[in-house]
Coordinates of C-alpha atoms in Angstrom, one line a residue:
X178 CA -198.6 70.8 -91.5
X179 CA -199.0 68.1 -94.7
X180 CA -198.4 64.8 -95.3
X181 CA -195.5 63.6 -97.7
X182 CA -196.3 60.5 -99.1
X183 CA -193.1 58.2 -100.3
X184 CA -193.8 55.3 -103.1
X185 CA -191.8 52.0 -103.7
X186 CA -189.9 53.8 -106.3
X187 CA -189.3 51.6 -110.1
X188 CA -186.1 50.6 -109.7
X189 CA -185.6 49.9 -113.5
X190 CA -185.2 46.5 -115.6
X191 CA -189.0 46.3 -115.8
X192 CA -188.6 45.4 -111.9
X193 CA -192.5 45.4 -110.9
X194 CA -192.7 44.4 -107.3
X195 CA -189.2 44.0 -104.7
X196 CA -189.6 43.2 -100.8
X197 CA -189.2 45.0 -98.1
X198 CA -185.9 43.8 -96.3
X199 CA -185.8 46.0 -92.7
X200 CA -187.3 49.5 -91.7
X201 CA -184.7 51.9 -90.2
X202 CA -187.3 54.0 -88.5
X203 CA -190.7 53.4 -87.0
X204 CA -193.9 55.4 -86.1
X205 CA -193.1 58.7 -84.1
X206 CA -189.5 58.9 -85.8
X207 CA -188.3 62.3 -86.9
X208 CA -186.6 62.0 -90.2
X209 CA -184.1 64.4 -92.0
X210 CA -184.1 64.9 -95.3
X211 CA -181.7 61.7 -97.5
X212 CA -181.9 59.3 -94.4
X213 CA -182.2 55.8 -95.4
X214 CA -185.5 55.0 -94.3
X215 CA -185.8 51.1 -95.7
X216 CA -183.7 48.5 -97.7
X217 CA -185.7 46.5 -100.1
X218 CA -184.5 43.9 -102.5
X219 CA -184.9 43.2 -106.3
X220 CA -183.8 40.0 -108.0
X221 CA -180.1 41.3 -107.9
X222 CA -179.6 43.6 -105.5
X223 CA -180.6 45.4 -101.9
X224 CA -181.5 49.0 -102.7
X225 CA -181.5 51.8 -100.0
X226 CA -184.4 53.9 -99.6
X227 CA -183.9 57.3 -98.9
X228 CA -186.7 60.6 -97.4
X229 CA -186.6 63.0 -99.8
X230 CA -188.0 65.3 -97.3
X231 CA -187.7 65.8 -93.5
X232 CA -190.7 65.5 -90.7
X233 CA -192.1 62.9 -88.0
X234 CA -193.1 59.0 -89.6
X235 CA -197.1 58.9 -89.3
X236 CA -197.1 55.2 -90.7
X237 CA -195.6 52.2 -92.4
X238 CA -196.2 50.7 -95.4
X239 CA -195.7 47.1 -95.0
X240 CA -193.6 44.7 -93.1
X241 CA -190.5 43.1 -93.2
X242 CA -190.6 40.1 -96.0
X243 CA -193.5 41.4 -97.6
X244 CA -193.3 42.2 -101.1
X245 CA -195.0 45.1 -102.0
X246 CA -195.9 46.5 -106.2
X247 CA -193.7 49.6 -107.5
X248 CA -195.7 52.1 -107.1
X249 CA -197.3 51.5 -103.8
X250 CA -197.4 53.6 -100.3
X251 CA -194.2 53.1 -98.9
X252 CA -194.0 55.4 -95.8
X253 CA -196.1 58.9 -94.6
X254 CA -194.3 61.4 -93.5
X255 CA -195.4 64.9 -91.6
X256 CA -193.7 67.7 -92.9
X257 CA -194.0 71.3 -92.9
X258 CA -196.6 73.1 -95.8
X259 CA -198.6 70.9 -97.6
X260 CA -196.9 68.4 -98.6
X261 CA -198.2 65.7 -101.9
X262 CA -200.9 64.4 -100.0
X263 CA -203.5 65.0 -102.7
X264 CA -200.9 63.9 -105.3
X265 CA -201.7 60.5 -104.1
X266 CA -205.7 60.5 -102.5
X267 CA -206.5 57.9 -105.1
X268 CA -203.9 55.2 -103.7
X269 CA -204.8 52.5 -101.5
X270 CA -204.3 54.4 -97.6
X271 CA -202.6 53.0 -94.7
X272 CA -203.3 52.7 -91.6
X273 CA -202.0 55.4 -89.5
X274 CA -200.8 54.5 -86.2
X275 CA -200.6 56.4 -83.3
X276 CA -196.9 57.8 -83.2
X277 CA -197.1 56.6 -79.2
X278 CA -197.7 53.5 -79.4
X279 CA -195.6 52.1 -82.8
X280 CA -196.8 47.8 -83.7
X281 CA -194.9 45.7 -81.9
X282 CA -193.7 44.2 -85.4
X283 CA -192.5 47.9 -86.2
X284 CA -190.7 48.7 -83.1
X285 CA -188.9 45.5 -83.1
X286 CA -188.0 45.5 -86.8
X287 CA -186.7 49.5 -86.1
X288 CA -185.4 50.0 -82.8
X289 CA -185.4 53.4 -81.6
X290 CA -182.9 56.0 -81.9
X291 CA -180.8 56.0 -78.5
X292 CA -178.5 59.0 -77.5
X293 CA -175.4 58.3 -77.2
X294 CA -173.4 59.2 -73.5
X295 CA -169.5 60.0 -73.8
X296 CA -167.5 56.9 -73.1
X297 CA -166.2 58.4 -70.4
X298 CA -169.7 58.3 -68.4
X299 CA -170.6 55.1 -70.6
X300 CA -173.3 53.0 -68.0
X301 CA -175.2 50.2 -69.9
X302 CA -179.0 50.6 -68.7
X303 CA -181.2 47.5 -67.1
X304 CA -181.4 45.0 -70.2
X305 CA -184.4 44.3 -71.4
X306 CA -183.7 41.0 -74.4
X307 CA -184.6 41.9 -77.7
X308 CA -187.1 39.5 -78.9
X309 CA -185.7 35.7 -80.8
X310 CA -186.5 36.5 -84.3
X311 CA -185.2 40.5 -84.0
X312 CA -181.4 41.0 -85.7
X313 CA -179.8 43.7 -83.7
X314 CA -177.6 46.3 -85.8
X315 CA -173.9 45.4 -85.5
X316 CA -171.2 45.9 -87.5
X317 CA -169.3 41.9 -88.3
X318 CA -166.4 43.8 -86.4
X319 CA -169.0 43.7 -83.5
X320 CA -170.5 40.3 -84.2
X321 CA -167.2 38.2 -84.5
X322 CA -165.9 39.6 -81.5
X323 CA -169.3 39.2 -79.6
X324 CA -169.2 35.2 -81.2
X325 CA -165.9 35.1 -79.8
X326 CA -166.9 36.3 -76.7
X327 CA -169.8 33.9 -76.4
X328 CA -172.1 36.7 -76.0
X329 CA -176.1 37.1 -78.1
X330 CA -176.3 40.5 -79.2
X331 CA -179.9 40.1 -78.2
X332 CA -179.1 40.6 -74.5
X333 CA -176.9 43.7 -75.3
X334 CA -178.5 47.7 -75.2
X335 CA -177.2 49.2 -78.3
X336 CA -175.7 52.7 -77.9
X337 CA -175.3 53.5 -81.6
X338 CA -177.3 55.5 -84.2
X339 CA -180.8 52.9 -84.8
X340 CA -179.9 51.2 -81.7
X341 CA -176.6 50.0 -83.1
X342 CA -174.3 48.3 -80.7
X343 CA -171.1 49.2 -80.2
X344 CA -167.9 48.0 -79.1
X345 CA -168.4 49.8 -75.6
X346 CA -171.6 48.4 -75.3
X347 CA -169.6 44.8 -75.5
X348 CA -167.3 46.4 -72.7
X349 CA -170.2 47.7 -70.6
X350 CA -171.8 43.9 -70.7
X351 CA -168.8 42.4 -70.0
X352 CA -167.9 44.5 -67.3
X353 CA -171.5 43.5 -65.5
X354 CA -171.7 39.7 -65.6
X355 CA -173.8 39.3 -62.8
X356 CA -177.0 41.1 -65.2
X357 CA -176.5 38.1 -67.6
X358 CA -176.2 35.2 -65.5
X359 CA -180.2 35.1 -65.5
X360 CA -180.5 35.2 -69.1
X361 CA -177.6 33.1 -70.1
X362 CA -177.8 29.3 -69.6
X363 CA -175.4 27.6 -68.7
X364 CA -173.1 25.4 -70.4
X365 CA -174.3 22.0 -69.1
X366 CA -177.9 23.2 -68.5
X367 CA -181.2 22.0 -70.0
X368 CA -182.9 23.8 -73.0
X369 CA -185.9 23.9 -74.2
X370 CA -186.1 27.1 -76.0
X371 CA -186.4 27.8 -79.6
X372 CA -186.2 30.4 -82.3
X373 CA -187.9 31.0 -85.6
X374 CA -186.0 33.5 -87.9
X375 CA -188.2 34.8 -91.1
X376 CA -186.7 34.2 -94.5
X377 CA -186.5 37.4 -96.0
X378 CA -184.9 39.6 -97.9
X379 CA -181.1 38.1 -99.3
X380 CA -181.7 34.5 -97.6
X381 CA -185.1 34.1 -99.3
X382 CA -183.1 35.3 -102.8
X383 CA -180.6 32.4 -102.1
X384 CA -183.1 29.6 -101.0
X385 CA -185.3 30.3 -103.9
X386 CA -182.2 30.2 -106.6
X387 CA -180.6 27.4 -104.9
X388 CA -184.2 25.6 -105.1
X389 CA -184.7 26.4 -108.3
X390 CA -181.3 25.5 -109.6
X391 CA -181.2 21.5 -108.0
X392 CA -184.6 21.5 -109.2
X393 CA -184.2 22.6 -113.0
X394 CA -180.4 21.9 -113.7
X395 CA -179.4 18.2 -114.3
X396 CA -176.1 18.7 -112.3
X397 CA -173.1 16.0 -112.2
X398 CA -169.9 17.3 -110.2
X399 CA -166.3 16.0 -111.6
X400 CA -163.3 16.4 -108.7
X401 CA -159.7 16.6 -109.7
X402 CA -156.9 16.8 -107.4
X403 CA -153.6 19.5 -108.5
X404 CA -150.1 19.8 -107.4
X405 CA -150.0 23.7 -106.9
X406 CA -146.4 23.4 -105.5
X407 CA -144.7 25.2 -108.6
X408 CA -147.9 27.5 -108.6
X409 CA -147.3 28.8 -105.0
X410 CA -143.4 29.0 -105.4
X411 CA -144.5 31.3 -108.2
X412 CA -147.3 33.5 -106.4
X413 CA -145.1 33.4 -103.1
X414 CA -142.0 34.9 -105.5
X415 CA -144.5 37.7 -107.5
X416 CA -145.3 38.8 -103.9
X417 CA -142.1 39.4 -102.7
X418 CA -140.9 41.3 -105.5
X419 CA -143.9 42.9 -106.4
X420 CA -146.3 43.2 -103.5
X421 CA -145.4 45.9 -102.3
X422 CA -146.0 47.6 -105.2
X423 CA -149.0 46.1 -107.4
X424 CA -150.5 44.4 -104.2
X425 CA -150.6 40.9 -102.8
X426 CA -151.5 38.1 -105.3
X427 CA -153.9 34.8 -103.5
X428 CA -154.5 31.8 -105.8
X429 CA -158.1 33.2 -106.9
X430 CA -156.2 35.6 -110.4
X431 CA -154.3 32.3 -110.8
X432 CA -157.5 30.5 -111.2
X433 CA -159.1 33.1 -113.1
X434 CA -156.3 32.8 -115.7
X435 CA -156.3 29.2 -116.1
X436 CA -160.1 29.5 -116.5
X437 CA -159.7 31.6 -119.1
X438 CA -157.3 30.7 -120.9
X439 CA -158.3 26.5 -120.9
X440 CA -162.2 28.3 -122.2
X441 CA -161.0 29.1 -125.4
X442 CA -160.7 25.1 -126.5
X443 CA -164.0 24.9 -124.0
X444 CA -166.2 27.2 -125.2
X445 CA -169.6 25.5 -124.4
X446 CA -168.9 26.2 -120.6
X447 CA -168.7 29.6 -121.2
X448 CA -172.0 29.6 -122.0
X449 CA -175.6 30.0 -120.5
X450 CA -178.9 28.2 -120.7
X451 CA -181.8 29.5 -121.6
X452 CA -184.4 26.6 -120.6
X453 CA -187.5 27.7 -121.6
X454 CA -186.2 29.5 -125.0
X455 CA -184.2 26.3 -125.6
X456 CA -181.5 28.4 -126.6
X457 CA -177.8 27.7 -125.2
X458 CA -176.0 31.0 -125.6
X459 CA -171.7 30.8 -125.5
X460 CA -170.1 33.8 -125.1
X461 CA -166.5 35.2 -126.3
X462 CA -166.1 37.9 -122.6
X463 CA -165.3 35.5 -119.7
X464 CA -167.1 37.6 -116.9
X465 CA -166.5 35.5 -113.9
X466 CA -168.8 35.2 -110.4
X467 CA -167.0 35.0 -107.4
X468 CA -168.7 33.9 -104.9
X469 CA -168.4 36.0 -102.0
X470 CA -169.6 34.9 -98.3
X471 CA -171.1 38.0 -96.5
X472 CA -173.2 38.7 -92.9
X473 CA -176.4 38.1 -94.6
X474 CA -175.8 35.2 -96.9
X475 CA -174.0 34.1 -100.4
X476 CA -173.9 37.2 -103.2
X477 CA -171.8 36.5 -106.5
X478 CA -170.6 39.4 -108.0
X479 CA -169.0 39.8 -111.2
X480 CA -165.6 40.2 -112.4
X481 CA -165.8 41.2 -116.2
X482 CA -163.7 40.6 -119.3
X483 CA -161.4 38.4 -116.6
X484 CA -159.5 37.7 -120.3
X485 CA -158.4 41.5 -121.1
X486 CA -156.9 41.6 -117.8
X487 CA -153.8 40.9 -115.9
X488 CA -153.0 39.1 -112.2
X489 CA -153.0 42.4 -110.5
X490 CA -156.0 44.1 -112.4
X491 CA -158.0 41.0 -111.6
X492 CA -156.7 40.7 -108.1
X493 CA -157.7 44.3 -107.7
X494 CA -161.3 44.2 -109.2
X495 CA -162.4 40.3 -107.2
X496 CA -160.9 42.5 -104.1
X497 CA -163.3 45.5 -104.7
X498 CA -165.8 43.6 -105.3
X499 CA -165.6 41.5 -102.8
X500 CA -165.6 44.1 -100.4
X501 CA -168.5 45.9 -102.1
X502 CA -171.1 42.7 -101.5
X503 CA -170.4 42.1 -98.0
X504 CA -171.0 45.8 -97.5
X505 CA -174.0 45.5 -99.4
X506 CA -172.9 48.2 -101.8
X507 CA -172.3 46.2 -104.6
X508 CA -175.0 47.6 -107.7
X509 CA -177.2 45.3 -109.4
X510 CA -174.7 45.6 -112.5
X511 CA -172.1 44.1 -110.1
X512 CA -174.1 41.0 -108.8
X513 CA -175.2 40.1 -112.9
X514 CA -174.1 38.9 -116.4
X515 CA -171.5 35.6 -115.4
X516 CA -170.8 33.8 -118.0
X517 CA -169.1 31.0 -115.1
X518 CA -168.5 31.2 -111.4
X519 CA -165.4 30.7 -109.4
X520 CA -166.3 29.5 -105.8
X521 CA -164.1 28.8 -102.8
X522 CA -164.3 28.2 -99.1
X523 CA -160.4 29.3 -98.6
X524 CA -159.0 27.5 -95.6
X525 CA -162.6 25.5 -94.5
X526 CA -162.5 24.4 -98.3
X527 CA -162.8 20.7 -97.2
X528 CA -161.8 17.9 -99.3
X529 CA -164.3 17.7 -101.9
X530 CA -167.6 19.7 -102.2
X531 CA -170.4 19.8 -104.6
X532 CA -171.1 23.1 -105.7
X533 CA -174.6 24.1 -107.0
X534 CA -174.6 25.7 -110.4
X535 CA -175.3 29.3 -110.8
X536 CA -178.1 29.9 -113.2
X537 CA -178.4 30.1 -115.9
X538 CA -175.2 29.2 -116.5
X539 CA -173.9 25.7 -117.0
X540 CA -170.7 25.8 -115.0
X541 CA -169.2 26.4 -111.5
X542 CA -165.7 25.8 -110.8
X543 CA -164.8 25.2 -106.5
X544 CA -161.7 25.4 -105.0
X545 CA -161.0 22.8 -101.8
X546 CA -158.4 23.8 -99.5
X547 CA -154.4 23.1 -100.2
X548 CA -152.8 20.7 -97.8
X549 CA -149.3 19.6 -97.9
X550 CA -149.1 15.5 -98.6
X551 CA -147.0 12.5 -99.2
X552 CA -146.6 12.3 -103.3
X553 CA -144.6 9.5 -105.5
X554 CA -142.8 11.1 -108.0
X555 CA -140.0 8.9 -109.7
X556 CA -140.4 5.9 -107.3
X557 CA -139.6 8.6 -104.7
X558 CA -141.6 10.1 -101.7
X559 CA -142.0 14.4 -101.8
X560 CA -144.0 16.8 -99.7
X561 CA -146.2 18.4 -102.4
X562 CA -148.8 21.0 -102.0
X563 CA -152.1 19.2 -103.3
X564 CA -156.1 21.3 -104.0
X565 CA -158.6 19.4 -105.1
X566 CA -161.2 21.3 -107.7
X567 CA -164.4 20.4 -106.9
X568 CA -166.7 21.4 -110.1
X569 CA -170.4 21.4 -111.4
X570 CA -171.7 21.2 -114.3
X571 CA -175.4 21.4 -116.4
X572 CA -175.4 18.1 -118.1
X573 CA -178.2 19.5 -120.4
X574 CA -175.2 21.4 -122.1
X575 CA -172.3 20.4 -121.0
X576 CA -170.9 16.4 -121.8
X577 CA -169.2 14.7 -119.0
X578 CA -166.2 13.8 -121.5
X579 CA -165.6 17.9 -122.0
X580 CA -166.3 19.0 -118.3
X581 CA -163.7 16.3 -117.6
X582 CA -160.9 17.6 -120.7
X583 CA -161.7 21.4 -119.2
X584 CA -160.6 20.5 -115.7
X585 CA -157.4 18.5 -117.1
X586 CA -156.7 21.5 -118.9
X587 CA -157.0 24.0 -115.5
X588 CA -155.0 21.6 -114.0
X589 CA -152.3 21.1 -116.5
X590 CA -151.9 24.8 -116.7
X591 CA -151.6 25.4 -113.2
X592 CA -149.3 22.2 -112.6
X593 CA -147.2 23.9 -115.3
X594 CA -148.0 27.9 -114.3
X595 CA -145.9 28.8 -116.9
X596 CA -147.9 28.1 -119.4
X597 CA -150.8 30.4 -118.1
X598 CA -148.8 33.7 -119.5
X599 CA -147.7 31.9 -123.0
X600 CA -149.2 33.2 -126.1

């Protein structure tokens, strides 16, 4: 038998050190050969690591949070032969533990692999609560229904692959209330617990950008408010005739086009900010950041050259991407190079908001949600269908007299939708 020893590979862009996000094995684990072993995270993107050779996990590299040099022991493996052990004898070694008795920090960052029984026989086993600061694996399938539900995950065995827990597992708790009454509290009952949850990985991304953003970006936000009645008699009528064909059309390729087309008499908020260069860059390609809500936290991938395309071809790409980041499978060419971002809480859009500008650009348009109101128009009162557009903008680049003249012009071409689609 050898040892194989896997290294934080260089993920590229002259990336010199990423953390370690989760492990998806511990000590004592037999691996096969292109399992995903660990997710670690650059500046842009989480990136799956996967064994390029099977055998049993001797030891762990690091821990959860920690960043760790390209380059450095990741994880030992024992495999069959010799294995590249004395590739890498002059590397720093790790502590090998004992495959019987794993860290407590690895098991609960890894739980086991669990065999699953037929759902015909399904019997969830004596629960045993995971501990506060542990995430169990879920799909957000799993998670909403479990929120619904009222249930923590923490409480529930996982069946699945990694410990994974599975919609029978949800049926098997429910099905034995009695096992949770101990652990639950109920609703009226004192608390004094607490739980501390590590920032790592994609939250620790989006604390330090939003940090560093309020801190180097002299923000000022401008809100508008937009009669979209003629707009959404106009989507609601593309749908109908065409939705079955080119796909459903939301208000997000509307706003797309009217940010395109009002940037071409705006073209310092296309632009981005080099602060330590001094050098304000403004760019012709409108490659728009949509800001996408996922399980583990805000990503903003990129919709490029939004002005070569049409209200189906960008509907189609902001849906694929979309889907991409809260999957986590959007690539680090995905979640880089905006030029502006597009941000909006759909139906919890609020009234107002102040949106944080996305760095290092010097503009971020958000959308609040539409509600139906009481308008005068011609001395009379009409139900009109009002959005605010809640904005941000770098007042290092951008004057407050344009940011205002750029919004006027969004909202003049989407009073007017029209005009988004004359030449």
């Amino acid at each position: 038998m050898g040892t194989h020893v896997i290294k934080m590979p260089d993920i590229g862009e002259g990336i010199a050190q990423v953390e370690l996000v989760e492990w998806f094995v511990k000590v004592g684990d037999i691996v096969s050969e292109d399992q995903v072993v660990a997710d670690v995270m650059t500046d842009k993107a989480t990136v799956e690591i996967p064994s390029p050779v099977s055998g049993k996990v001797l030891a762990l590299g690091g821990q959860p949070g920690e960043v760790m040099a390209v380059g450095s022991e990741l994880i030992r493996i024992e495999v069959e032969g010799s294995g590249n052990q004395r590739e890498t004898s002059a590397a720093k070694p790790l502590e090998v533990a004992p495959a019987q008795a794993p860290s407590p920090a690895a098991a609960a960052s890894a739980p086991a692999p669990v065999v699953t029984a037929p759902s015909s026989t399904y019997a969830a086993p004596d629960i045993v609560p995971r501990e506060a600061s542990e995430r169990p694996l879920a799909s957000p399938a799993v998670r909403k229904r479990a929120l619904d539900a009222g249930i923590e995950l923490r409480y529930v065995h996982g069946s699945g692959p990694a410990g994974r827990i599975l919609h029978e597992d949800l049926d098997a708790f429910i099905s034995q209330p009695q096992r949770t009454s101990a652990s639950a509290p109920a609703g009226y009952a004192r608390r004094s617990d607490s739980e501390q949850i590590p920032v790592i990985g994609l939250r620790r991304k989006i604390a330090q950008r939003m940090q560093d953003a309020k801190r180097r970006v002299a923000h000022f936000s401008y809100v508008e408010e937009i009669d979209v009645t003629a707009l959404e008699e106009l989507r609601q009528h593309l749908n109908r005739q065409w939705g079955e064909r080119r796909g459903k059309l939301t208000l997000l390729p509307f706003l797309v086009r009217a940010m395109v087309v009002a940037l071409r008499d705006f073209p310092q908020i296309n632009a981005t900010y080099d602060d330590e260069a001094q050098v304000i860059t403004r760019h012709g390609a409108v490659h728009v950041g949509i800001a996408t809500q996922g399980d583990n936290g805000l990503m903003v991938p990129v919709l490029r050259h939004a002005e070569a395309g049409t209200l189906w071809s960008n509907a189609g790409e902001i849906t694929r991407l979309a889907h991409a980041a809260r999957s986590n499978k959007a690539s680090r060419e995905e979640l880089s190079g905006s030029t502006i971002t597009l941000t909006s809480l759909g139906a919890l859009g609020g009234i107002a908001s102040t949106p944080v500008v996305n760095t290092p650009e010097v503009a971020i348009v958000g959308v609040n949600r539409m509600v139906e109101r009481p308008m005068v128009i011609d001395g009379q009162i009409v139900v009109r269908k009002m959005m605010n557009l809640s904005s941000s903008f770098d007042h290092r680049v951008v004057d407050g007299m344009d940011a205002a003249c750029f919004i006027q012009a969004v909202r003049g071409l989407l009073e007017q939708p029209a005009c988004l689609f004359v030449e």
